[in-house]
Short mmCIF file of C-alpha atoms in Angstrom, two decimals:
data_model
loop_
_atom_site.label_atom_id
_atom_site.label_comp_id
_atom_site.label_asym_id
_atom_site.label_seq_id
_atom_site.Cartn_x
_atom_site.Cartn_y
_atom_site.Cartn_z
CA UNK Y 67 -10.80 33.59 53.58
CA UNK Y 68 -9.38 34.67 50.23
CA UNK Y 69 -5.86 34.71 51.69
CA UNK Y 70 -6.38 31.23 53.14
CA UNK Y 71 -7.64 29.92 49.79
CA UNK Y 72 -4.61 31.39 47.98
CA UNK Y 73 -2.24 29.83 50.49
CA UNK Y 74 -3.95 26.46 50.09
CA UNK Y 75 -3.63 26.66 46.29
CA UNK Y 76 0.04 27.52 46.61
CA UNK Y 77 0.64 24.51 48.83
CA UNK Y 78 -1.18 22.21 46.39
CA UNK Y 79 0.96 23.44 43.50
CA UNK Y 80 4.09 21.76 44.87
CA UNK Y 81 4.72 18.33 46.32
CA UNK Y 82 7.66 16.11 47.10
CA UNK Y 83 8.20 12.70 45.53
CA UNK Y 84 11.16 10.55 46.58
CA UNK Y 85 13.10 13.65 47.60
CA UNK Y 86 12.30 15.54 44.40
CA UNK Y 87 10.46 18.86 44.37
CA UNK Y 88 7.73 18.74 41.74
CA UNK Y 89 5.84 21.89 40.86
CA UNK Y 90 2.36 21.67 39.31
CA UNK Y 91 1.77 24.59 36.94
CA UNK Y 92 -1.36 26.64 37.61
CA UNK Y 93 -3.16 28.91 35.16
CA UNK Y 94 -1.19 32.00 34.17
CA UNK Y 95 2.15 30.91 35.66
CA UNK Y 96 5.36 31.47 33.71
CA UNK Y 97 8.87 30.09 34.18
CA UNK Y 98 10.30 33.38 35.46
CA UNK Y 99 7.96 33.42 38.46
CA UNK Y 100 8.45 29.70 39.14
CA UNK Y 101 12.25 30.07 39.02
CA UNK Y 102 12.18 33.01 41.48
CA UNK Y 103 9.94 31.06 43.82
CA UNK Y 104 12.42 28.18 44.09
CA UNK Y 105 15.52 30.39 43.88
CA UNK Y 106 16.79 28.75 40.71
CA UNK Y 107 17.08 29.83 37.06
CA UNK Y 108 14.77 29.54 34.08
CA UNK Y 109 17.55 27.76 32.15
CA UNK Y 110 17.95 25.15 34.89
CA UNK Y 111 14.22 24.34 34.87
CA UNK Y 112 14.19 24.18 31.07
CA UNK Y 113 17.20 21.87 30.98
CA UNK Y 114 15.79 19.58 33.65
CA UNK Y 115 12.37 19.24 32.01
CA UNK Y 116 13.31 19.26 28.32
CA UNK Y 117 11.54 22.54 27.58
CA UNK Y 118 12.26 24.62 24.50
CA UNK Y 119 12.79 28.39 24.67
CA UNK Y 120 9.43 30.09 24.22
CA UNK Y 121 7.46 26.92 24.95
CA UNK Y 122 4.19 27.66 26.78
CA UNK Y 123 3.34 25.97 30.04
CA UNK Y 124 0.03 24.16 30.45
CA UNK Y 125 -2.08 24.15 33.63
CA UNK Y 126 -1.51 20.87 35.45
CA UNK Y 127 1.92 20.35 33.87
CA UNK Y 128 4.46 18.93 36.34
CA UNK Y 129 7.97 20.36 36.52
CA UNK Y 130 10.87 18.81 38.41
CA UNK Y 131 12.71 21.60 40.24
CA UNK Y 132 16.46 20.90 40.18
CA UNK Y 133 18.56 21.31 43.31
CA UNK Y 134 21.73 23.33 42.95
CA UNK Y 135 24.55 21.01 41.89
CA UNK Y 136 22.13 18.18 41.04
CA UNK Y 137 20.80 19.48 37.73
CA UNK Y 138 21.88 16.39 35.73
CA UNK Y 139 20.19 14.07 38.21
CA UNK Y 140 16.99 16.13 38.07
CA UNK Y 141 17.03 15.96 34.24
CA UNK Y 142 17.21 12.14 34.35
CA UNK Y 143 14.32 11.96 36.81
CA UNK Y 144 12.21 14.35 34.74
CA UNK Y 145 12.88 12.28 31.59
CA UNK Y 146 11.87 9.13 33.44
CA UNK Y 147 8.60 10.78 34.53
CA UNK Y 148 7.80 11.84 30.97
CA UNK Y 149 8.61 8.39 29.58
CA UNK Y 150 6.43 6.77 32.23
CA UNK Y 151 3.48 8.99 31.30
CA UNK Y 152 3.95 8.43 27.56
CA UNK Y 153 3.99 4.65 28.03
CA UNK Y 154 0.78 4.86 30.04
CA UNK Y 155 2.51 4.46 33.37
CA UNK Y 156 2.98 0.69 33.05
CA UNK Y 157 3.06 -1.05 36.39
CA UNK Y 158 6.37 -2.61 37.29
CA UNK Y 159 8.42 -0.46 34.92
CA UNK Y 160 11.59 0.61 36.63
CA UNK Y 161 12.82 4.21 36.71
CA UNK Y 162 15.91 3.09 34.78
CA UNK Y 163 13.77 1.63 31.96
CA UNK Y 164 11.61 4.74 31.86
CA UNK Y 165 14.67 6.98 31.73
CA UNK Y 166 16.10 4.92 28.88
CA UNK Y 167 12.83 5.26 26.98
CA UNK Y 168 12.79 9.01 27.49
CA UNK Y 169 16.44 9.34 26.52
CA UNK Y 170 16.01 7.38 23.29
CA UNK Y 171 13.33 9.68 21.92
CA UNK Y 172 14.56 12.93 20.42
CA UNK Y 173 12.80 16.20 21.10
CA UNK Y 174 10.03 16.86 18.61
CA UNK Y 175 10.49 13.46 16.97
CA UNK Y 176 7.22 12.20 15.49
CA UNK Y 177 6.17 8.63 16.02
CA UNK Y 178 6.43 6.52 12.85
CA UNK Y 179 3.14 6.30 10.99
CA UNK Y 180 1.45 2.92 10.93
CA UNK Y 181 1.71 1.28 7.50
CA UNK Y 182 -1.49 1.27 5.49
CA UNK Y 183 -3.14 -2.15 5.26
CA UNK Y 184 -2.99 -3.72 1.81
CA UNK Y 185 -6.68 -4.56 1.73
CA UNK Y 186 -8.83 -1.59 2.70
CA UNK Y 187 -12.04 0.18 1.77
CA UNK Y 188 -11.41 2.90 -0.84
CA UNK Y 189 -12.34 6.50 -0.09
CA UNK Y 190 -14.13 6.65 -3.44
CA UNK Y 191 -15.47 3.21 -4.44
CA UNK Y 192 -15.20 2.50 -8.16
CA UNK Y 193 -12.84 5.44 -8.77
CA UNK Y 194 -9.57 4.26 -10.35
CA UNK Y 195 -6.20 5.96 -10.70
CA UNK Y 196 -3.97 4.65 -13.49
CA UNK Y 197 -0.49 5.54 -14.68
CA UNK Y 198 1.31 4.52 -17.86
CA UNK Y 199 4.58 6.25 -18.54
CA UNK Y 200 3.92 9.98 -18.25
CA UNK Y 201 0.15 9.57 -18.75
CA UNK Y 202 -2.41 9.50 -15.95
CA UNK Y 203 -6.07 8.57 -15.85
CA UNK Y 204 -8.43 9.17 -12.93
CA UNK Y 205 -12.02 8.21 -13.61
CA UNK Y 206 -15.13 6.63 -12.14
CA UNK Y 207 -14.99 3.12 -13.60
CA UNK Y 208 -17.66 1.50 -11.40
CA UNK Y 209 -20.68 2.88 -9.58
CA UNK Y 210 -20.97 2.59 -5.80
CA UNK Y 211 -23.02 -0.58 -6.45
CA UNK Y 212 -20.23 -2.12 -8.54
CA UNK Y 213 -21.80 -1.57 -11.96
CA UNK Y 214 -19.66 -0.58 -14.91
CA UNK Y 215 -19.77 3.05 -16.04
CA UNK Y 216 -19.89 2.70 -19.87
CA UNK Y 217 -18.64 6.24 -20.49
CA UNK Y 218 -15.31 5.28 -18.90
CA UNK Y 219 -14.53 2.58 -21.47
CA UNK Y 220 -13.17 4.93 -24.20
CA UNK Y 221 -10.83 6.54 -21.64
CA UNK Y 222 -9.63 3.10 -20.57
CA UNK Y 223 -9.17 2.06 -24.21
CA UNK Y 224 -6.97 5.09 -24.84
CA UNK Y 225 -4.89 4.36 -21.76
CA UNK Y 226 -4.45 0.71 -22.81
CA UNK Y 227 -3.65 1.41 -26.47
CA UNK Y 228 -0.68 -0.19 -28.24
CA UNK Y 229 2.41 1.74 -27.21
CA UNK Y 230 4.33 1.60 -30.48
CA UNK Y 231 1.58 2.19 -33.04
CA UNK Y 232 -1.02 4.00 -30.96
CA UNK Y 233 -3.66 1.53 -32.20
CA UNK Y 234 -6.71 1.16 -29.98
CA UNK Y 235 -9.49 -1.35 -29.50
CA UNK Y 236 -12.65 -1.47 -27.37
CA UNK Y 237 -11.73 -2.92 -23.97
CA UNK Y 238 -13.85 -5.88 -22.89
CA UNK Y 239 -16.46 -4.62 -20.35
CA UNK Y 240 -15.80 -7.55 -18.06
CA UNK Y 241 -12.06 -6.84 -17.97
CA UNK Y 242 -12.84 -3.20 -17.14
CA UNK Y 243 -15.09 -4.37 -14.30
CA UNK Y 244 -12.39 -6.66 -12.91
CA UNK Y 245 -9.89 -3.79 -12.98
CA UNK Y 246 -12.31 -1.68 -10.96
CA UNK Y 247 -12.82 -4.51 -8.47
CA UNK Y 248 -9.06 -4.97 -8.04
CA UNK Y 249 -8.65 -1.23 -7.47
CA UNK Y 250 -11.38 -1.20 -4.81
CA UNK Y 251 -9.97 -4.30 -3.08
CA UNK Y 252 -6.62 -2.59 -2.56
CA UNK Y 253 -8.06 0.73 -1.40
CA UNK Y 254 -7.97 2.61 -4.72
CA UNK Y 255 -4.17 2.59 -4.95
CA UNK Y 256 -2.59 3.70 -8.22
CA UNK Y 257 -2.51 1.06 -10.96
CA UNK Y 258 0.61 0.99 -13.15
CA UNK Y 259 -0.12 -0.35 -16.63
CA UNK Y 260 2.70 -2.26 -18.32
CA UNK Y 261 0.79 -3.43 -21.39
CA UNK Y 262 -2.76 -3.46 -22.68
CA UNK Y 263 -3.96 -3.95 -26.26
CA UNK Y 264 -1.45 -5.41 -28.73
CA UNK Y 265 -2.19 -6.08 -32.43
CA UNK Y 266 -1.55 -9.63 -33.59
CA UNK Y 267 2.05 -10.31 -34.62
CA UNK Y 268 3.37 -13.47 -36.31
CA UNK Y 269 6.32 -13.38 -33.90
CA UNK Y 270 4.23 -13.52 -30.72
CA UNK Y 271 4.70 -16.68 -28.67
CA UNK Y 272 0.99 -17.24 -28.07
CA UNK Y 273 -1.06 -17.74 -31.20
CA UNK Y 274 -4.32 -16.47 -29.72
CA UNK Y 275 -3.51 -13.82 -27.12
CA UNK Y 276 -6.25 -12.03 -25.21
CA UNK Y 277 -4.12 -8.89 -25.60
CA UNK Y 278 -5.00 -8.96 -29.31
CA UNK Y 279 -8.70 -8.70 -28.42
CA UNK Y 280 -8.62 -6.05 -25.67
CA UNK Y 281 -9.25 -8.70 -23.03
CA UNK Y 282 -5.98 -8.61 -21.11
CA UNK Y 283 -3.83 -6.28 -19.05
CA UNK Y 284 -0.33 -6.50 -17.55
CA UNK Y 285 -0.14 -4.33 -14.45
CA UNK Y 286 1.05 -3.75 -10.91
CA UNK Y 287 -0.35 -1.74 -8.02
CA UNK Y 288 1.64 0.82 -6.09
CA UNK Y 289 2.61 -0.51 -2.67
CA UNK Y 290 1.15 -4.00 -3.25
CA UNK Y 291 3.43 -7.04 -3.73
CA UNK Y 292 2.74 -8.87 -6.97
CA UNK Y 293 2.17 -12.07 -5.00
CA UNK Y 294 -0.81 -10.43 -3.23
CA UNK Y 295 -2.12 -9.02 -6.50
CA UNK Y 296 -1.77 -12.45 -8.13
CA UNK Y 297 -3.63 -14.21 -5.32
CA UNK Y 298 -6.58 -11.82 -5.44
CA UNK Y 299 -6.87 -12.01 -9.24
CA UNK Y 300 -7.04 -15.78 -8.95
CA UNK Y 301 -10.33 -15.49 -7.05
CA UNK Y 302 -12.11 -14.35 -10.24
CA UNK Y 303 -14.05 -16.92 -12.20
CA UNK Y 304 -13.34 -17.45 -15.90
CA UNK Y 305 -10.14 -15.41 -15.79
CA UNK Y 306 -6.54 -16.13 -16.71
CA UNK Y 307 -3.79 -15.06 -14.33
CA UNK Y 308 -0.10 -15.12 -15.20
CA UNK Y 309 2.62 -14.69 -12.60
CA UNK Y 310 6.08 -13.52 -13.69
CA UNK Y 311 8.44 -13.69 -10.66
CA UNK Y 312 11.34 -12.18 -12.62
CA UNK Y 313 9.40 -9.29 -14.08
CA UNK Y 314 7.40 -6.35 -12.73
CA UNK Y 315 3.78 -7.19 -13.54
CA UNK Y 316 0.89 -9.62 -13.16
CA UNK Y 317 -1.19 -10.66 -16.18
CA UNK Y 318 -5.00 -10.70 -15.98
CA UNK Y 319 -7.37 -11.64 -18.79
CA UNK Y 320 -11.02 -12.66 -19.26
CA UNK Y 321 -11.85 -15.98 -20.92
CA UNK Y 322 -14.35 -18.84 -20.80
CA UNK Y 323 -12.25 -20.92 -18.39
CA UNK Y 324 -10.17 -20.43 -15.27
CA UNK Y 325 -6.40 -20.60 -15.79
CA UNK Y 326 -3.15 -19.86 -14.01
CA UNK Y 327 0.48 -20.12 -15.05
CA UNK Y 328 3.99 -19.15 -13.93
CA UNK Y 329 6.62 -17.91 -16.36
CA UNK Y 330 10.16 -17.51 -15.01
CA UNK Y 331 11.49 -15.65 -18.07
CA UNK Y 332 12.96 -12.18 -17.71
CA UNK Y 333 11.88 -9.21 -19.86
CA UNK Y 334 12.54 -9.94 -23.53
CA UNK Y 335 13.28 -13.64 -23.00
CA UNK Y 336 11.47 -16.65 -24.40
CA UNK Y 337 8.98 -18.18 -21.95
CA UNK Y 338 10.15 -20.55 -19.22
CA UNK Y 339 6.94 -22.04 -17.86
CA UNK Y 340 6.88 -24.17 -14.75
CA UNK Y 341 4.91 -27.00 -16.40
CA UNK Y 342 3.34 -28.21 -19.65
CA UNK Y 343 -0.06 -27.30 -18.18
CA UNK Y 344 1.14 -23.73 -17.71
CA UNK Y 345 2.35 -23.63 -21.31
CA UNK Y 346 -1.09 -24.68 -22.53
CA UNK Y 347 -2.85 -22.00 -20.45
CA UNK Y 348 -0.42 -19.08 -20.84
CA UNK Y 349 -1.52 -16.03 -22.78
CA UNK Y 350 1.86 -14.39 -23.37
CA UNK Y 351 5.58 -14.37 -22.76
CA UNK Y 352 7.53 -11.45 -21.35
CA UNK Y 353 9.07 -11.12 -24.82
CA UNK Y 354 5.62 -10.24 -26.20
CA UNK Y 355 5.08 -7.36 -23.80
CA UNK Y 356 5.32 -3.98 -25.49
CA UNK Y 357 7.13 -1.06 -23.96
CA UNK Y 358 5.34 1.81 -22.21
CA UNK Y 359 4.79 5.07 -24.15
CA UNK Y 360 7.56 7.63 -24.34
CA UNK Y 361 8.32 9.33 -21.05
CA UNK Y 362 7.82 6.08 -19.15
CA UNK Y 363 9.02 5.86 -15.61
CA UNK Y 364 10.55 2.78 -14.01
CA UNK Y 365 8.50 0.48 -11.82
CA UNK Y 366 7.60 2.30 -8.58
CA UNK Y 367 9.14 1.34 -5.28
CA UNK Y 368 6.94 -1.15 -3.49
CA UNK Y 369 4.98 -1.99 -6.65
CA UNK Y 370 5.65 -5.67 -6.15
CA UNK Y 371 8.69 -6.09 -8.41
CA UNK Y 372 10.44 -9.24 -7.28
CA UNK Y 373 14.07 -10.27 -7.22
CA UNK Y 374 15.04 -12.78 -9.95
CA UNK Y 375 13.71 -16.20 -9.04
CA UNK Y 376 15.12 -19.57 -9.99
CA UNK Y 377 12.53 -21.89 -11.55
CA UNK Y 378 11.30 -24.65 -9.30
CA UNK Y 379 8.89 -27.09 -10.89
CA UNK Y 380 6.73 -29.07 -8.48
CA UNK Y 381 4.86 -32.14 -9.69
CA UNK Y 382 2.22 -30.89 -12.08
CA UNK Y 383 3.53 -27.32 -12.02
CA UNK Y 384 1.13 -24.40 -11.80
CA UNK Y 385 -1.64 -26.56 -13.16
CA UNK Y 386 -1.35 -28.64 -10.01
CA UNK Y 387 -1.83 -25.56 -7.79
CA UNK Y 388 -5.46 -25.38 -6.70
CA UNK Y 389 -6.69 -21.78 -6.89
CA UNK Y 390 -8.88 -20.41 -4.10
CA UNK Y 391 -12.68 -20.60 -4.54
CA UNK Y 392 -14.05 -18.45 -7.34
CA UNK Y 393 -15.57 -15.16 -6.34
CA UNK Y 394 -19.28 -14.89 -7.06
CA UNK Y 395 -19.76 -11.95 -9.39
CA UNK Y 396 -23.06 -10.36 -10.37
CA UNK Y 397 -23.41 -10.68 -14.18
CA UNK Y 398 -25.47 -7.46 -14.21
CA UNK Y 399 -22.27 -5.50 -13.51
CA UNK Y 400 -20.90 -6.46 -16.90
CA UNK Y 401 -18.73 -9.18 -15.36
CA UNK Y 402 -20.32 -11.96 -17.38
CA UNK Y 403 -18.44 -14.49 -19.49
CA UNK Y 404 -16.65 -13.16 -22.54
CA UNK Y 405 -17.18 -15.62 -25.36
CA UNK Y 406 -14.01 -15.98 -27.39
CA UNK Y 407 -14.26 -16.53 -31.13
CA UNK Y 408 -13.49 -20.15 -31.95
CA UNK Y 409 -10.63 -20.29 -34.49
CA UNK Y 410 -9.78 -23.35 -36.51
CA UNK Y 411 -7.79 -26.03 -34.66
CA UNK Y 412 -8.80 -24.38 -31.38
CA UNK Y 413 -7.50 -26.17 -28.30
CA UNK Y 414 -9.90 -28.05 -26.06
CA UNK Y 415 -11.64 -26.32 -23.18
CA UNK Y 416 -9.25 -25.57 -20.34
CA UNK Y 417 -6.32 -25.20 -22.73
CA UNK Y 418 -7.00 -21.70 -24.03
#
C-alpha cells in the first residue's frame, strides 16, 4: 500500500499541458533530483523558469520542464504562466499578452508604491512637524480632541520669530490651532515655515499686517500643492488667505472677517494683485516676506511651488471668487475670533 501511495504521489507531481511537461514541486524536493528525473540539467530548469541560483523551491510550485533543443520556447511558456498567475489569471488573456507582461518585468523588481493620498488621518493627531531653515520643531500642538496645548505656544513662537533680528512675540492661540488643524488634515506632513512674526516697518506695503501681531504665517506643506493648501485654508471662518502663484508659500492669518486675495508678484517685487478688492484685503506683499534663518534650505520638492504665472484678472478679481462654506470650529479649542485693535482711520469691515 505504501508503494502504491508513493507511486500515486509521483504521478500527481507531473502533468502535461498543451504538450508541455509541468512538474509540481513536493515537500523536500530539490532541483538536482528533479533534473535527474527528467534527464535534463539544473541550469536548463533554472533558465526556463526564471530561478536564481540558491533559490529555494516551495511545495506546490510549478516548473516547466524544457525539452532538449526547445529551451527558449519553454522559457517563454514559463514566463507566460507566471504573468498569468500574477495578473490573477484574467479570462481571455492570450498567451502572447501574458508572455509580454512577464517579459516586461525584471527579476526582483518591486512594484511601484502607491502615492500617499493628500488628505489622510495622521498617525499622531495634533502632533506637528515644522522646519525653518536648519531648525526643526516636533511637538504636540493639539490634543486628540482638537484642543490647543498651551505649553506648545512658546516653542511655536520661537520657531516663528523674526529671522533677521530674532525678535519674538506670543503667537495668537487661534492661529496656532489652525496650524494644527491644517497639519492633521494633510496627515501630519512636515510644515515648511517661510515667515512668521515680523516687527512693523515703515517700508512694508501693508500698513496693518497680521505678521506684526503674531497672527499670520507664510508656509507650505511637504508633498502638498499650494493650490490644495490654499483651498483648505479658505474653509476657515474669520481668516485671511493669500495665494502667491509665483512664489513658494501660502499666507494664512486670523482676523475678524473672511478674506482672500491673489498676488502675482515674485519674491522681492511690489504687489501685483488681481483686483482692487484683493488689494484692500491683502495682508502683505512678497517684498515684505523676511528670509529664513541662516542655514536655510530651498523649498522642498513637491512642496507646492508653482511655475511663474501670468496675471489674469477676471471680473471682480479674487473678491468675486466665492470661497467654500466656512468650517464650523469649536470656540473652546481656542479657535475663537481674534479681535484686532482698531487703529485710527481703520478701514471698514471686510477691508482689513
